[in-house]
PDB file of C-alpha atoms in Angstrom:
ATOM      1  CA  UNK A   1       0.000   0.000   0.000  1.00  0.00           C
ATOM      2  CA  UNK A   2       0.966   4.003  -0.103  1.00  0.00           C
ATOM      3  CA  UNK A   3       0.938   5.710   2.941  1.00  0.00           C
ATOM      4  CA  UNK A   4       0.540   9.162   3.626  1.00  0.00           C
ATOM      5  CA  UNK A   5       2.576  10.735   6.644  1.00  0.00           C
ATOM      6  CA  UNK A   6       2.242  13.934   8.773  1.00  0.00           C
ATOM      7  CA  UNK A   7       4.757  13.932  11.713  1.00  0.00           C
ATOM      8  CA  UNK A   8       6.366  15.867  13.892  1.00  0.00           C
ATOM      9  CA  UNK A   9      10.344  15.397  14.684  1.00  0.00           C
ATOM     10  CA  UNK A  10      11.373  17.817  17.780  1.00  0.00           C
ATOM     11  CA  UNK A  11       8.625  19.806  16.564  1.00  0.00           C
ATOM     12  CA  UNK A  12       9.397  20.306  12.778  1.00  0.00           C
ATOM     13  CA  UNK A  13       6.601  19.026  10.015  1.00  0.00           C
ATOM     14  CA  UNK A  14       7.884  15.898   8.806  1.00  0.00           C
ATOM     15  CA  UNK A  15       5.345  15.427   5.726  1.00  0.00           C
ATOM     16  CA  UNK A  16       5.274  12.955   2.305  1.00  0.00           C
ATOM     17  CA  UNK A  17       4.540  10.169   0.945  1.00  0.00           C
ATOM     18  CA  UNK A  18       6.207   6.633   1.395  1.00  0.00           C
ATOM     19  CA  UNK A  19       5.299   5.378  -2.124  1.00  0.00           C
ATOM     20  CA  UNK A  20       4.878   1.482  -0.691  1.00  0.00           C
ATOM     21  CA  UNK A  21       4.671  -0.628   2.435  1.00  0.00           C
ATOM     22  CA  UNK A  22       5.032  -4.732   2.394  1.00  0.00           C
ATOM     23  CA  UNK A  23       4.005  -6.585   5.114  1.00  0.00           C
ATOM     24  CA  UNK A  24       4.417 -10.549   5.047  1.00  0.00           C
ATOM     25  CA  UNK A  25       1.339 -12.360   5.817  1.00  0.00           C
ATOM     26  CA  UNK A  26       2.930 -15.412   7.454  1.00  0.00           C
ATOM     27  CA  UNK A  27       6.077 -13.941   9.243  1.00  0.00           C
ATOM     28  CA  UNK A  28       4.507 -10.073  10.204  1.00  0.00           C
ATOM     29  CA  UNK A  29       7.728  -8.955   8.280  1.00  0.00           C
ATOM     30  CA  UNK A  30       8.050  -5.364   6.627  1.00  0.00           C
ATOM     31  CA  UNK A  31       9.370  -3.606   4.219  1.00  0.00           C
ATOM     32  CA  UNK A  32       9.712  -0.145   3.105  1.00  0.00           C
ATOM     33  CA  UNK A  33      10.391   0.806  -0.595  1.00  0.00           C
ATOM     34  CA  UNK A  34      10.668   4.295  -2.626  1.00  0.00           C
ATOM     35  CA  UNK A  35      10.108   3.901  -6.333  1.00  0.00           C
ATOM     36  CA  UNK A  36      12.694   5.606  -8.751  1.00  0.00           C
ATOM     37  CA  UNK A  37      12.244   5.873 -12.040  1.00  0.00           C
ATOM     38  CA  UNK A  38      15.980   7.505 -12.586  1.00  0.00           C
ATOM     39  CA  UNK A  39      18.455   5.722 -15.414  1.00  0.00           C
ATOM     40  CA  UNK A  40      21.382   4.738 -13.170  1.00  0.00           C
ATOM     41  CA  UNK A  41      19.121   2.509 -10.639  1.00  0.00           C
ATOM     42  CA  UNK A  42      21.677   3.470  -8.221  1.00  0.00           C
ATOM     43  CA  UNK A  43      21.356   1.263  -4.631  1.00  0.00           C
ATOM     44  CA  UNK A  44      19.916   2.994  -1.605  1.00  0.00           C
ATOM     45  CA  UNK A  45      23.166   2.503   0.293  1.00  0.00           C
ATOM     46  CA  UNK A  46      24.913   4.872  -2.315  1.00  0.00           C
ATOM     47  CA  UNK A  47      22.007   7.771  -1.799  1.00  0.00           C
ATOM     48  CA  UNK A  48      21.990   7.706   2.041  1.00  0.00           C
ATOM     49  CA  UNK A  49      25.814   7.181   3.160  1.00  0.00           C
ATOM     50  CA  UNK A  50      29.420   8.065   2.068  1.00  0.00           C
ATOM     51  CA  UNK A  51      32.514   6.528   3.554  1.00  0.00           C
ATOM     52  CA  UNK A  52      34.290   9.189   5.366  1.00  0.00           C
ATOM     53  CA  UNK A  53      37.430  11.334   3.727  1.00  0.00           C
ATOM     54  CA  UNK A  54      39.352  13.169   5.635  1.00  0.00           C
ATOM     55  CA  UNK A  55      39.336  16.997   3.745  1.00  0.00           C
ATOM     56  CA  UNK A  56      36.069  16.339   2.001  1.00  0.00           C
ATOM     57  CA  UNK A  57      34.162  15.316   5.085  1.00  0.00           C
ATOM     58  CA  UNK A  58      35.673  17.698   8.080  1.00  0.00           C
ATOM     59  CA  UNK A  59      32.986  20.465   8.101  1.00  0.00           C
ATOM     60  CA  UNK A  60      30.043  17.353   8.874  1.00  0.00           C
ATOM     61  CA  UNK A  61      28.607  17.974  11.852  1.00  0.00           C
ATOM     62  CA  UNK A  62      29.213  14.938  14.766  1.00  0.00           C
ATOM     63  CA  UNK A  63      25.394  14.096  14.440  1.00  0.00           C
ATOM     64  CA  UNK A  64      26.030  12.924  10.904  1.00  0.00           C
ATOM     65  CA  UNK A  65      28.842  10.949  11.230  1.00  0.00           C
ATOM     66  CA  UNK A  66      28.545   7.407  11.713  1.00  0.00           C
ATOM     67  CA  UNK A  67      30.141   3.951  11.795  1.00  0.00           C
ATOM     68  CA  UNK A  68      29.410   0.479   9.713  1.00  0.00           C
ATOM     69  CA  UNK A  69      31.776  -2.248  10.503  1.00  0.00           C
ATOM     70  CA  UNK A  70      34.172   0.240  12.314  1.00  0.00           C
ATOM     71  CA  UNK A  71      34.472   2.358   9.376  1.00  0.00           C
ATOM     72  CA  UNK A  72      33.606   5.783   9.501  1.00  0.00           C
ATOM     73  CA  UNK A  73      30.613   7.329   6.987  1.00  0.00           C
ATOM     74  CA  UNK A  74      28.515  10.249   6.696  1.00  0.00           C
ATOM     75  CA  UNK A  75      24.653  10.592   6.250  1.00  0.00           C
ATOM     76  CA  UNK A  76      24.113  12.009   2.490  1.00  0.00           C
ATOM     77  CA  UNK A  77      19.950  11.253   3.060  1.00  0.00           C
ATOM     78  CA  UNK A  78      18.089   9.820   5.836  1.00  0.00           C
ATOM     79  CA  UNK A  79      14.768   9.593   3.316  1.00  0.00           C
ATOM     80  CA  UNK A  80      14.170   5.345   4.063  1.00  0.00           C
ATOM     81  CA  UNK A  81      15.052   6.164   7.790  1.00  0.00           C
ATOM     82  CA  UNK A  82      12.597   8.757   8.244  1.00  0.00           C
ATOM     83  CA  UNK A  83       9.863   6.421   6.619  1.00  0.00           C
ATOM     84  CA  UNK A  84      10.765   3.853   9.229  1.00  0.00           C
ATOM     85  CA  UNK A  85      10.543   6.843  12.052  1.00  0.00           C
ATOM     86  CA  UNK A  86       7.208   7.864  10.818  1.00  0.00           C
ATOM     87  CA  UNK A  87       5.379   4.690  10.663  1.00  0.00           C
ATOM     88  CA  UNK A  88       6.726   4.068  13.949  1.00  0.00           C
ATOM     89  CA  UNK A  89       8.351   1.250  12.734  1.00  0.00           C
ATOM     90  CA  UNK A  90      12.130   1.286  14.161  1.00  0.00           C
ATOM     91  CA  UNK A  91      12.184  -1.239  16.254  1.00  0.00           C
ATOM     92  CA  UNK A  92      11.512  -4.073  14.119  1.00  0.00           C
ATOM     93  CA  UNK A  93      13.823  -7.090  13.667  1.00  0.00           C
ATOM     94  CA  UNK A  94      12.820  -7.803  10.663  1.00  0.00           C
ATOM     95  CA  UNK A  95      12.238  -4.399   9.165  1.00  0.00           C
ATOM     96  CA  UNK A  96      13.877  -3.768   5.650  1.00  0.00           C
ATOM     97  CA  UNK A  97      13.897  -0.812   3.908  1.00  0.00           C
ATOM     98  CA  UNK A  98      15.156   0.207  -0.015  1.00  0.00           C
ATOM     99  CA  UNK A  99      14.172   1.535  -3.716  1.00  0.00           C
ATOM    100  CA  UNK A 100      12.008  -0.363  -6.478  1.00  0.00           C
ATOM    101  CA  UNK A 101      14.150   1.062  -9.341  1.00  0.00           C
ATOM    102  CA  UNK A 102      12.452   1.206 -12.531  1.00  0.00           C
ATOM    103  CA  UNK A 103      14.942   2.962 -14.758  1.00  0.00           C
ATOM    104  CA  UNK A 104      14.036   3.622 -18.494  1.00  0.00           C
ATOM    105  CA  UNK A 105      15.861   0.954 -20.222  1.00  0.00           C
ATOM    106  CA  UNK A 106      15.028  -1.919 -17.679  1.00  0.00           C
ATOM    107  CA  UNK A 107      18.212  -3.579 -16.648  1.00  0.00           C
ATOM    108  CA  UNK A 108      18.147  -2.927 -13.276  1.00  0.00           C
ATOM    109  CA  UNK A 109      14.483  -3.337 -12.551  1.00  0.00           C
ATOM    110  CA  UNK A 110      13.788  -4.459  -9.247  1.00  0.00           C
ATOM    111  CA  UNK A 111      14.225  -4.162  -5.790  1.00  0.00           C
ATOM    112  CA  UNK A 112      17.250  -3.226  -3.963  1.00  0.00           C
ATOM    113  CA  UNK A 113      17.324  -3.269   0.158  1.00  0.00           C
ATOM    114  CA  UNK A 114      19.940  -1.088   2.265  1.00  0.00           C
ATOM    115  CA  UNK A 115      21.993  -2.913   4.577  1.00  0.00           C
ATOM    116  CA  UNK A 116      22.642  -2.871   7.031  1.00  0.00           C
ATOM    117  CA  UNK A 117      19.454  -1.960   8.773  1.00  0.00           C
ATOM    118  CA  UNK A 118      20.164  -2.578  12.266  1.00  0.00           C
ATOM    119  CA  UNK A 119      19.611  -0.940  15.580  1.00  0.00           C
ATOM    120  CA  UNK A 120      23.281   1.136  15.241  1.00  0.00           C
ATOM    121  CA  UNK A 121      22.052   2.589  12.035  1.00  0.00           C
ATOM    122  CA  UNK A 122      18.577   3.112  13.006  1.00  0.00           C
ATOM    123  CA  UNK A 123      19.594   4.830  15.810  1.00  0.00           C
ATOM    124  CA  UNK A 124      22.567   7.121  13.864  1.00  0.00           C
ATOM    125  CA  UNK A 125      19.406   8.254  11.333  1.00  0.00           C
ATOM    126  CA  UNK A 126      17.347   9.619  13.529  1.00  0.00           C
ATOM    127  CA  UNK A 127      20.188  11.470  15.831  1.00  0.00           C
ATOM    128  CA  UNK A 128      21.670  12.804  12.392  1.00  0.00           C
ATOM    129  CA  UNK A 129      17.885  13.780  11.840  1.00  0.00           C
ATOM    130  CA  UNK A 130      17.507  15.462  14.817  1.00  0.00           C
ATOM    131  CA  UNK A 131      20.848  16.898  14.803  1.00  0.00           C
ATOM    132  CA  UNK A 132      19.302  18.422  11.574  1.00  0.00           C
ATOM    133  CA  UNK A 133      15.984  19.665  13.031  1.00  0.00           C
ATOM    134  CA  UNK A 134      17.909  21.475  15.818  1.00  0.00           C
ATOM    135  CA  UNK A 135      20.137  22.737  13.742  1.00  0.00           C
ATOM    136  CA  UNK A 136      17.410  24.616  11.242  1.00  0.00           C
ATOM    137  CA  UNK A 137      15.387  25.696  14.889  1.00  0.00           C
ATOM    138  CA  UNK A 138      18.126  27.385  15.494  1.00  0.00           C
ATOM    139  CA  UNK A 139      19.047  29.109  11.765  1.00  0.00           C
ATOM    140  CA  UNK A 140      21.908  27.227  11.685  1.00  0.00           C
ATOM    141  CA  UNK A 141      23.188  26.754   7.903  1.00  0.00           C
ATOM    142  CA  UNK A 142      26.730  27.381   8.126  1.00  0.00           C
ATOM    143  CA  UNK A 143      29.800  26.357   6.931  1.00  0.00           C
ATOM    144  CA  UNK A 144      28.048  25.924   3.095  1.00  0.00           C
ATOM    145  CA  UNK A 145      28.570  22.813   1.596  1.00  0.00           C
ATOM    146  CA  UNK A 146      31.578  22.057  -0.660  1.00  0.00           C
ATOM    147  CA  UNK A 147      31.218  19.737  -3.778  1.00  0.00           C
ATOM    148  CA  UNK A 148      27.475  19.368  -4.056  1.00  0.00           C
ATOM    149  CA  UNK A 149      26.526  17.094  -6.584  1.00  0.00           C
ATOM    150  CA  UNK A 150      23.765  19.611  -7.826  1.00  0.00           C
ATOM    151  CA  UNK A 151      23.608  23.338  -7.405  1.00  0.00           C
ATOM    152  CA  UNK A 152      20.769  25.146  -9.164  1.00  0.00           C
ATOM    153  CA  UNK A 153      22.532  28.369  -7.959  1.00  0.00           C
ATOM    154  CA  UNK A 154      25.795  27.773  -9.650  1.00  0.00           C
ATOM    155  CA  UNK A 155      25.892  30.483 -12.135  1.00  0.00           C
ATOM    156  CA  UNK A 156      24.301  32.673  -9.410  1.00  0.00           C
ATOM    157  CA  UNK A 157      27.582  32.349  -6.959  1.00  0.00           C
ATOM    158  CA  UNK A 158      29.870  31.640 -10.035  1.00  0.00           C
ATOM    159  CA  UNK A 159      30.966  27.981  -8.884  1.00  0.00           C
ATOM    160  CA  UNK A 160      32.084  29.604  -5.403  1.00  0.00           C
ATOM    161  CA  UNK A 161      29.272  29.910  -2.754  1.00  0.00           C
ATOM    162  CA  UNK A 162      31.689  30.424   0.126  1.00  0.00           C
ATOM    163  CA  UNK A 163      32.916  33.161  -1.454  1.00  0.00           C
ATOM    164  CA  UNK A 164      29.807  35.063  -2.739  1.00  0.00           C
ATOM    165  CA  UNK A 165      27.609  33.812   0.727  1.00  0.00           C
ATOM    166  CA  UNK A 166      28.083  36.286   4.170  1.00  0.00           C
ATOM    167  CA  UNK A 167      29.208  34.431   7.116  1.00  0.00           C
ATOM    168  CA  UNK A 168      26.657  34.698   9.634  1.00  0.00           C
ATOM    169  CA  UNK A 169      26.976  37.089  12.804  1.00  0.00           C
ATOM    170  CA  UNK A 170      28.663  35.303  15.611  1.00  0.00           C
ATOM    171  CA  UNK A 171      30.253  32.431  13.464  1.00  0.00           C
ATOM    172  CA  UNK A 172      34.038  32.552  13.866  1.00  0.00           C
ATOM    173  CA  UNK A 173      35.847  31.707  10.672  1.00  0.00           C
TER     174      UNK A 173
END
Protein backbone atom coordinates (compact mmCIF):
# COMPACT_ATOMS: atom_id res chain seq x y z
CA UNK A 1 0.00 0.00 0.00
CA UNK A 2 0.97 4.00 -0.10
CA UNK A 3 0.94 5.71 2.94
CA UNK A 4 0.54 9.16 3.63
CA UNK A 5 2.58 10.73 6.64
CA UNK A 6 2.24 13.93 8.77
CA UNK A 7 4.76 13.93 11.71
CA UNK A 8 6.37 15.87 13.89
CA UNK A 9 10.34 15.40 14.68
CA UNK A 10 11.37 17.82 17.78
CA UNK A 11 8.62 19.81 16.56
CA UNK A 12 9.40 20.31 12.78
CA UNK A 13 6.60 19.03 10.01
CA UNK A 14 7.88 15.90 8.81
CA UNK A 15 5.34 15.43 5.73
CA UNK A 16 5.27 12.96 2.30
CA UNK A 17 4.54 10.17 0.95
CA UNK A 18 6.21 6.63 1.40
CA UNK A 19 5.30 5.38 -2.12
CA UNK A 20 4.88 1.48 -0.69
CA UNK A 21 4.67 -0.63 2.43
CA UNK A 22 5.03 -4.73 2.39
CA UNK A 23 4.01 -6.59 5.11
CA UNK A 24 4.42 -10.55 5.05
CA UNK A 25 1.34 -12.36 5.82
CA UNK A 26 2.93 -15.41 7.45
CA UNK A 27 6.08 -13.94 9.24
CA UNK A 28 4.51 -10.07 10.20
CA UNK A 29 7.73 -8.96 8.28
CA UNK A 30 8.05 -5.36 6.63
CA UNK A 31 9.37 -3.61 4.22
CA UNK A 32 9.71 -0.15 3.10
CA UNK A 33 10.39 0.81 -0.59
CA UNK A 34 10.67 4.30 -2.63
CA UNK A 35 10.11 3.90 -6.33
CA UNK A 36 12.69 5.61 -8.75
CA UNK A 37 12.24 5.87 -12.04
CA UNK A 38 15.98 7.51 -12.59
CA UNK A 39 18.45 5.72 -15.41
CA UNK A 40 21.38 4.74 -13.17
CA UNK A 41 19.12 2.51 -10.64
CA UNK A 42 21.68 3.47 -8.22
CA UNK A 43 21.36 1.26 -4.63
CA UNK A 44 19.92 2.99 -1.61
CA UNK A 45 23.17 2.50 0.29
CA UNK A 46 24.91 4.87 -2.31
CA UNK A 47 22.01 7.77 -1.80
CA UNK A 48 21.99 7.71 2.04
CA UNK A 49 25.81 7.18 3.16
CA UNK A 50 29.42 8.07 2.07
CA UNK A 51 32.51 6.53 3.55
CA UNK A 52 34.29 9.19 5.37
CA UNK A 53 37.43 11.33 3.73
CA UNK A 54 39.35 13.17 5.64
CA UNK A 55 39.34 17.00 3.74
CA UNK A 56 36.07 16.34 2.00
CA UNK A 57 34.16 15.32 5.08
CA UNK A 58 35.67 17.70 8.08
CA UNK A 59 32.99 20.47 8.10
CA UNK A 60 30.04 17.35 8.87
CA UNK A 61 28.61 17.97 11.85
CA UNK A 62 29.21 14.94 14.77
CA UNK A 63 25.39 14.10 14.44
CA UNK A 64 26.03 12.92 10.90
CA UNK A 65 28.84 10.95 11.23
CA UNK A 66 28.54 7.41 11.71
CA UNK A 67 30.14 3.95 11.79
CA UNK A 68 29.41 0.48 9.71
CA UNK A 69 31.78 -2.25 10.50
CA UNK A 70 34.17 0.24 12.31
CA UNK A 71 34.47 2.36 9.38
CA UNK A 72 33.61 5.78 9.50
CA UNK A 73 30.61 7.33 6.99
CA UNK A 74 28.52 10.25 6.70
CA UNK A 75 24.65 10.59 6.25
CA UNK A 76 24.11 12.01 2.49
CA UNK A 77 19.95 11.25 3.06
CA UNK A 78 18.09 9.82 5.84
CA UNK A 79 14.77 9.59 3.32
CA UNK A 80 14.17 5.35 4.06
CA UNK A 81 15.05 6.16 7.79
CA UNK A 82 12.60 8.76 8.24
CA UNK A 83 9.86 6.42 6.62
CA UNK A 84 10.76 3.85 9.23
CA UNK A 85 10.54 6.84 12.05
CA UNK A 86 7.21 7.86 10.82
CA UNK A 87 5.38 4.69 10.66
CA UNK A 88 6.73 4.07 13.95
CA UNK A 89 8.35 1.25 12.73
CA UNK A 90 12.13 1.29 14.16
CA UNK A 91 12.18 -1.24 16.25
CA UNK A 92 11.51 -4.07 14.12
CA UNK A 93 13.82 -7.09 13.67
CA UNK A 94 12.82 -7.80 10.66
CA UNK A 95 12.24 -4.40 9.17
CA UNK A 96 13.88 -3.77 5.65
CA UNK A 97 13.90 -0.81 3.91
CA UNK A 98 15.16 0.21 -0.02
CA UNK A 99 14.17 1.54 -3.72
CA UNK A 100 12.01 -0.36 -6.48
CA UNK A 101 14.15 1.06 -9.34
CA UNK A 102 12.45 1.21 -12.53
CA UNK A 103 14.94 2.96 -14.76
CA UNK A 104 14.04 3.62 -18.49
CA UNK A 105 15.86 0.95 -20.22
CA UNK A 106 15.03 -1.92 -17.68
CA UNK A 107 18.21 -3.58 -16.65
CA UNK A 108 18.15 -2.93 -13.28
CA UNK A 109 14.48 -3.34 -12.55
CA UNK A 110 13.79 -4.46 -9.25
CA UNK A 111 14.23 -4.16 -5.79
CA UNK A 112 17.25 -3.23 -3.96
CA UNK A 113 17.32 -3.27 0.16
CA UNK A 114 19.94 -1.09 2.26
CA UNK A 115 21.99 -2.91 4.58
CA UNK A 116 22.64 -2.87 7.03
CA UNK A 117 19.45 -1.96 8.77
CA UNK A 118 20.16 -2.58 12.27
CA UNK A 119 19.61 -0.94 15.58
CA UNK A 120 23.28 1.14 15.24
CA UNK A 121 22.05 2.59 12.03
CA UNK A 122 18.58 3.11 13.01
CA UNK A 123 19.59 4.83 15.81
CA UNK A 124 22.57 7.12 13.86
CA UNK A 125 19.41 8.25 11.33
CA UNK A 126 17.35 9.62 13.53
CA UNK A 127 20.19 11.47 15.83
CA UNK A 128 21.67 12.80 12.39
CA UNK A 129 17.88 13.78 11.84
CA UNK A 130 17.51 15.46 14.82
CA UNK A 131 20.85 16.90 14.80
CA UNK A 132 19.30 18.42 11.57
CA UNK A 133 15.98 19.66 13.03
CA UNK A 134 17.91 21.47 15.82
CA UNK A 135 20.14 22.74 13.74
CA UNK A 136 17.41 24.62 11.24
CA UNK A 137 15.39 25.70 14.89
CA UNK A 138 18.13 27.38 15.49
CA UNK A 139 19.05 29.11 11.77
CA UNK A 140 21.91 27.23 11.68
CA UNK A 141 23.19 26.75 7.90
CA UNK A 142 26.73 27.38 8.13
CA UNK A 143 29.80 26.36 6.93
CA UNK A 144 28.05 25.92 3.10
CA UNK A 145 28.57 22.81 1.60
CA UNK A 146 31.58 22.06 -0.66
CA UNK A 147 31.22 19.74 -3.78
CA UNK A 148 27.48 19.37 -4.06
CA UNK A 149 26.53 17.09 -6.58
CA UNK A 150 23.77 19.61 -7.83
CA UNK A 151 23.61 23.34 -7.40
CA UNK A 152 20.77 25.15 -9.16
CA UNK A 153 22.53 28.37 -7.96
CA UNK A 154 25.79 27.77 -9.65
CA UNK A 155 25.89 30.48 -12.13
CA UNK A 156 24.30 32.67 -9.41
CA UNK A 157 27.58 32.35 -6.96
CA UNK A 158 29.87 31.64 -10.04
CA UNK A 159 30.97 27.98 -8.88
CA UNK A 160 32.08 29.60 -5.40
CA UNK A 161 29.27 29.91 -2.75
CA UNK A 162 31.69 30.42 0.13
CA UNK A 163 32.92 33.16 -1.45
CA UNK A 164 29.81 35.06 -2.74
CA UNK A 165 27.61 33.81 0.73
CA UNK A 166 28.08 36.29 4.17
CA UNK A 167 29.21 34.43 7.12
CA UNK A 168 26.66 34.70 9.63
CA UNK A 169 26.98 37.09 12.80
CA UNK A 170 28.66 35.30 15.61
CA UNK A 171 30.25 32.43 13.46
CA UNK A 172 34.04 32.55 13.87
CA UNK A 173 35.85 31.71 10.67
Amino acid sequence: CEKEIDEKLDGLPIIGWIDRIERNRKTGAMRVLDYKTSNKGDGPAKTHWQTFKAGRDDAVPAYAQFEIADKPHVWRDLQLFIYAWALGEMDRDDLELGYFNLPTVGADAGVKLITPVDREVLGAAMACARGVVADVGAGRFWPPATNLKYDDYEGVLFSQPEMCAHEPKGVAA
